[in-house]
Amino acid sequence: MQLTQLNRECLLHLFSFLDKDSRRSLSLTCRQLREVYLDPCLWNLLHFSSPCQLRWDNYVLGPSLRYLTICWYSSRVQLVCNIEDWLKSSFQKDICSKHDSLVSTFLAHVCHMCPNLLTLTLSGCAHITDQDVVSVLQRCKKLRSLRLENCVRITDRSLRGVAEHGDNLEEVRVDFCRNITKAGLQSCKEMRPAIQLSAERSADMIPDSKPEEKEPLSKALQKFLQYS
């Protein structure tokens, strides 16, 4: 029996065992398999291991998406992306400019196309902002789990968004997010006591300094040691 002789349900089941690239390659062989590939029901889970993968034409966004993970475990994150913008050299800014809006743009599409998202995990996404997180909370009302790790631009504003819009949230993690404060965590806990809220190291890390502030040498050395 040829693959194309199988019914739609069987083809969807077979496709579900393939990774994104294999699905796309198979979809290019004939129209029938292309239609299976484009079926939103196939795409209930997406995992990306770097922002550049968001550019690849090997996935489909749609209302069936339930679980989304974007993780970037790269030395570039620590050595370049995690530095405050005003402290970056021209070379470092040039490196970041090639990818700094990728995750934010992708999340904007998720807000409009994936209302049934249940779990969002973002790790090492140094360029996402509080507004990106708040927009997801506002548009993806069924979200149950939000996990943010080493997202240096995330502040207490995201926690306020959790308190204001996280009606169905059960778990929130903000680990190693250096601009989260103890006050922000306490306020969120008070407003949403039912949410399981955790923040490994976040409130104990050294927050960003402002351009007009002169960072003491001891503070700069501590921050250097944290990321070395």
Short mmCIF file of C-alpha atoms in Angstrom, two decimals:
data_model
loop_
_atom_site.label_atom_id
_atom_site.label_comp_id
_atom_site.label_asym_id
_atom_site.label_seq_id
_atom_site.Cartn_x
_atom_site.Cartn_y
_atom_site.Cartn_z
CA MET A 1 0.00 0.00 0.00
CA GLN A 2 1.27 3.44 -0.89
CA LEU A 3 1.42 6.14 1.75
CA THR A 4 -1.08 8.30 -0.11
CA GLN A 5 -3.65 5.52 -0.01
CA LEU A 6 -4.04 5.94 3.73
CA ASN A 7 -6.91 8.03 5.00
CA ARG A 8 -6.45 11.49 6.51
CA GLU A 9 -6.60 10.30 10.11
CA CYS A 10 -3.86 7.71 9.57
CA LEU A 11 -1.64 10.21 7.78
CA LEU A 12 -2.02 12.73 10.60
CA HIS A 13 -1.07 10.03 13.08
CA LEU A 14 2.04 9.12 11.09
CA PHE A 15 3.06 12.76 10.69
CA SER A 16 2.78 13.25 14.44
CA PHE A 17 5.86 11.04 14.95
CA LEU A 18 8.05 13.16 12.64
CA ASP A 19 10.08 16.23 13.54
CA LYS A 20 9.39 19.57 11.89
CA ASP A 21 11.94 19.17 9.11
CA SER A 22 10.81 15.65 8.20
CA ARG A 23 7.20 16.77 8.06
CA ARG A 24 8.05 19.60 5.72
CA SER A 25 10.22 17.42 3.44
CA LEU A 26 7.47 14.84 3.13
CA SER A 27 4.88 17.52 2.45
CA LEU A 28 6.77 18.62 -0.66
CA THR A 29 6.27 15.27 -2.38
CA CYS A 30 2.58 15.63 -3.27
CA ARG A 31 -0.49 17.76 -2.77
CA GLN A 32 -2.24 15.29 -0.47
CA LEU A 33 0.66 15.18 1.99
CA ARG A 34 0.99 18.95 1.80
CA GLU A 35 -2.61 19.28 2.95
CA VAL A 36 -1.89 16.96 5.87
CA TYR A 37 1.17 19.03 6.77
CA LEU A 38 -0.91 22.23 6.80
CA ASP A 39 -3.61 20.75 9.01
CA PRO A 40 -3.56 22.77 12.27
CA CYS A 41 -4.45 19.62 14.23
CA LEU A 42 -0.94 18.34 13.61
CA TRP A 43 0.69 21.26 15.41
CA ASN A 44 -0.32 21.09 19.05
CA LEU A 45 3.31 21.25 20.26
CA LEU A 46 6.26 23.35 19.06
CA HIS A 47 9.81 23.38 20.41
CA PHE A 48 12.57 25.68 19.15
CA SER A 49 16.17 25.48 20.35
CA SER A 50 17.25 28.88 18.96
CA PRO A 51 15.56 32.04 17.65
CA CYS A 52 16.88 31.48 14.13
CA GLN A 53 14.64 28.41 13.87
CA LEU A 54 11.65 30.73 14.01
CA ARG A 55 12.57 31.87 10.50
CA TRP A 56 12.38 28.37 9.04
CA ASP A 57 9.33 27.44 7.04
CA ASN A 58 8.84 24.11 8.81
CA TYR A 59 5.91 24.64 11.16
CA VAL A 60 2.31 25.86 11.16
CA LEU A 61 0.72 28.14 13.73
CA GLY A 62 -2.93 27.67 14.50
CA PRO A 63 -5.60 27.23 17.15
CA SER A 64 -4.47 23.67 17.90
CA LEU A 65 -1.18 24.82 19.44
CA ARG A 66 -1.17 23.96 23.14
CA TYR A 67 2.51 23.77 24.14
CA LEU A 68 5.20 26.21 23.02
CA THR A 69 8.86 26.23 24.06
CA ILE A 70 11.64 28.53 22.86
CA CYS A 71 14.99 27.82 24.53
CA TRP A 72 18.36 29.29 23.62
CA TYR A 73 21.23 27.80 25.61
CA SER A 74 24.06 29.68 23.99
CA SER A 75 27.21 31.40 25.26
CA ARG A 76 26.17 34.34 23.08
CA VAL A 77 23.23 34.98 25.39
CA GLN A 78 25.48 35.38 28.41
CA LEU A 79 28.33 37.21 26.72
CA VAL A 80 26.36 39.58 24.47
CA CYS A 81 22.57 39.56 24.70
CA ASN A 82 22.40 39.74 28.51
CA ILE A 83 24.41 42.97 28.66
CA GLU A 84 22.43 46.18 29.19
CA ASP A 85 21.90 47.88 25.82
CA TRP A 86 23.62 51.09 26.85
CA LEU A 87 26.76 49.15 27.82
CA LYS A 88 27.04 47.20 24.56
CA SER A 89 29.74 48.03 22.04
CA SER A 90 28.84 48.74 18.42
CA PHE A 91 29.95 45.22 17.52
CA GLN A 92 27.74 43.68 20.20
CA LYS A 93 24.77 45.78 19.12
CA ASP A 94 25.31 44.63 15.54
CA ILE A 95 25.22 40.99 16.66
CA CYS A 96 21.97 41.52 18.56
CA SER A 97 20.34 43.46 15.73
CA LYS A 98 20.29 40.29 13.61
CA HIS A 99 17.94 38.48 15.98
CA ASP A 100 16.64 40.85 18.67
CA SER A 101 13.07 41.06 17.32
CA LEU A 102 12.64 37.44 16.22
CA VAL A 103 10.99 36.07 19.36
CA SER A 104 8.85 39.18 19.93
CA THR A 105 7.54 39.05 16.36
CA PHE A 106 6.82 35.34 16.67
CA LEU A 107 4.94 35.85 19.95
CA ALA A 108 2.84 38.55 18.28
CA HIS A 109 1.74 35.93 15.72
CA VAL A 110 1.00 33.47 18.52
CA CYS A 111 -1.26 36.06 20.17
CA HIS A 112 -3.37 36.34 17.04
CA MET A 113 -3.36 32.71 15.90
CA CYS A 114 -3.09 30.48 18.99
CA PRO A 115 -5.87 31.36 21.46
CA ASN A 116 -5.84 27.87 23.01
CA LEU A 117 -2.21 27.91 24.15
CA LEU A 118 -1.82 26.18 27.53
CA THR A 119 1.91 26.26 28.26
CA LEU A 120 4.57 28.81 27.29
CA THR A 121 8.26 28.33 28.13
CA LEU A 122 10.85 30.97 27.19
CA SER A 123 14.46 30.41 28.21
CA GLY A 124 17.45 32.53 27.25
CA CYS A 125 15.24 34.93 25.31
CA ALA A 126 17.16 38.04 26.32
CA HIS A 127 15.32 40.43 24.01
CA ILE A 128 11.69 39.74 24.88
CA THR A 129 9.94 42.50 26.81
CA ASP A 130 7.23 42.78 29.41
CA GLN A 131 4.83 43.87 26.68
CA ASP A 132 5.42 40.58 24.82
CA VAL A 133 4.49 38.61 27.93
CA VAL A 134 1.50 40.78 28.80
CA SER A 135 0.16 40.51 25.23
CA VAL A 136 0.26 36.72 25.44
CA LEU A 137 -1.56 36.81 28.78
CA GLN A 138 -4.22 39.10 27.32
CA ARG A 139 -4.83 37.10 24.15
CA CYS A 140 -4.19 33.49 25.26
CA LYS A 141 -6.78 33.35 28.01
CA LYS A 142 -6.47 29.58 28.55
CA LEU A 143 -2.78 29.74 29.47
CA ARG A 144 -2.07 27.57 32.53
CA SER A 145 1.71 27.58 32.76
CA LEU A 146 4.17 30.41 32.11
CA ARG A 147 7.88 29.70 32.53
CA LEU A 148 10.49 32.40 32.00
CA GLU A 149 14.17 31.66 32.53
CA ASN A 150 17.13 34.00 32.04
CA CYS A 151 14.98 36.61 30.29
CA VAL A 152 16.84 39.72 31.41
CA ARG A 153 14.37 42.36 30.19
CA ILE A 154 11.48 40.90 32.14
CA THR A 155 10.53 43.04 35.15
CA ASP A 156 7.78 43.29 37.74
CA ARG A 157 5.49 44.59 34.99
CA SER A 158 5.16 41.01 33.73
CA LEU A 159 4.15 39.93 37.24
CA ARG A 160 1.51 42.67 37.28
CA GLY A 161 0.28 41.27 33.96
CA VAL A 162 0.03 37.84 35.59
CA ALA A 163 -2.02 39.34 38.42
CA GLU A 164 -4.32 41.25 36.06
CA HIS A 165 -4.81 38.74 33.25
CA GLY A 166 -3.80 35.29 34.54
CA ASP A 167 -7.28 34.01 35.31
CA ASN A 168 -6.46 30.40 34.38
CA LEU A 169 -2.78 30.36 35.29
CA GLU A 170 -1.76 27.59 37.67
CA GLU A 171 2.03 27.90 37.54
CA VAL A 172 4.40 30.83 36.94
CA ARG A 173 8.19 30.56 37.04
CA VAL A 174 10.53 33.52 36.63
CA ASP A 175 13.94 31.94 37.20
CA PHE A 176 17.20 33.89 36.80
CA CYS A 177 15.37 37.01 35.62
CA ARG A 178 17.55 39.65 37.24
CA ASN A 179 15.08 42.55 37.05
CA ILE A 180 12.38 40.77 39.06
CA THR A 181 12.17 42.09 42.62
CA LYS A 182 11.02 40.64 45.92
CA ALA A 183 8.36 43.34 46.13
CA GLY A 184 7.01 42.35 42.73
CA LEU A 185 6.86 38.69 43.69
CA GLN A 186 5.12 39.46 46.98
CA SER A 187 2.54 41.67 45.28
CA CYS A 188 1.78 38.97 42.69
CA LYS A 189 1.39 36.33 45.41
CA GLU A 190 -1.04 38.53 47.29
CA MET A 191 -3.14 39.23 44.21
CA ARG A 192 -3.05 35.66 42.88
CA PRO A 193 -2.58 33.33 45.87
CA ALA A 194 -3.81 30.30 43.91
CA ILE A 195 -0.94 30.51 41.39
CA GLN A 196 2.14 28.42 42.16
CA LEU A 197 4.77 31.15 41.84
CA SER A 198 8.51 30.48 41.98
CA ALA A 199 11.57 32.58 41.19
CA GLU A 200 14.87 30.79 41.54
CA ARG A 201 17.63 33.36 42.13
CA SER A 202 15.68 36.14 40.38
CA ALA A 203 15.08 38.50 43.29
CA ASP A 204 18.63 37.92 44.58
CA MET A 205 20.40 38.91 41.37
CA ILE A 206 21.86 42.32 40.58
CA PRO A 207 19.39 44.33 38.46
CA ASP A 208 20.30 46.48 35.48
CA SER A 209 21.70 49.93 36.12
CA LYS A 210 20.64 53.07 34.27
CA PRO A 211 22.96 54.99 31.91
CA GLU A 212 22.99 57.97 34.25
CA GLU A 213 24.00 55.78 37.19
CA LYS A 214 27.61 55.00 37.89
CA GLU A 215 27.77 51.37 38.76
CA PRO A 216 30.07 50.76 41.73
CA LEU A 217 33.09 48.63 40.96
CA SER A 218 32.04 46.01 43.52
CA LYS A 219 28.59 45.72 41.91
CA ALA A 220 30.06 45.41 38.43
CA LEU A 221 32.44 42.71 39.65
CA GLN A 222 29.59 40.78 41.26
CA LYS A 223 27.56 40.88 38.05
CA PHE A 224 30.59 39.70 36.08
CA LEU A 225 31.09 36.75 38.44
CA GLN A 226 27.41 35.80 38.13
CA TYR A 227 27.73 35.25 34.40
CA SER A 228 31.27 33.90 34.25
#
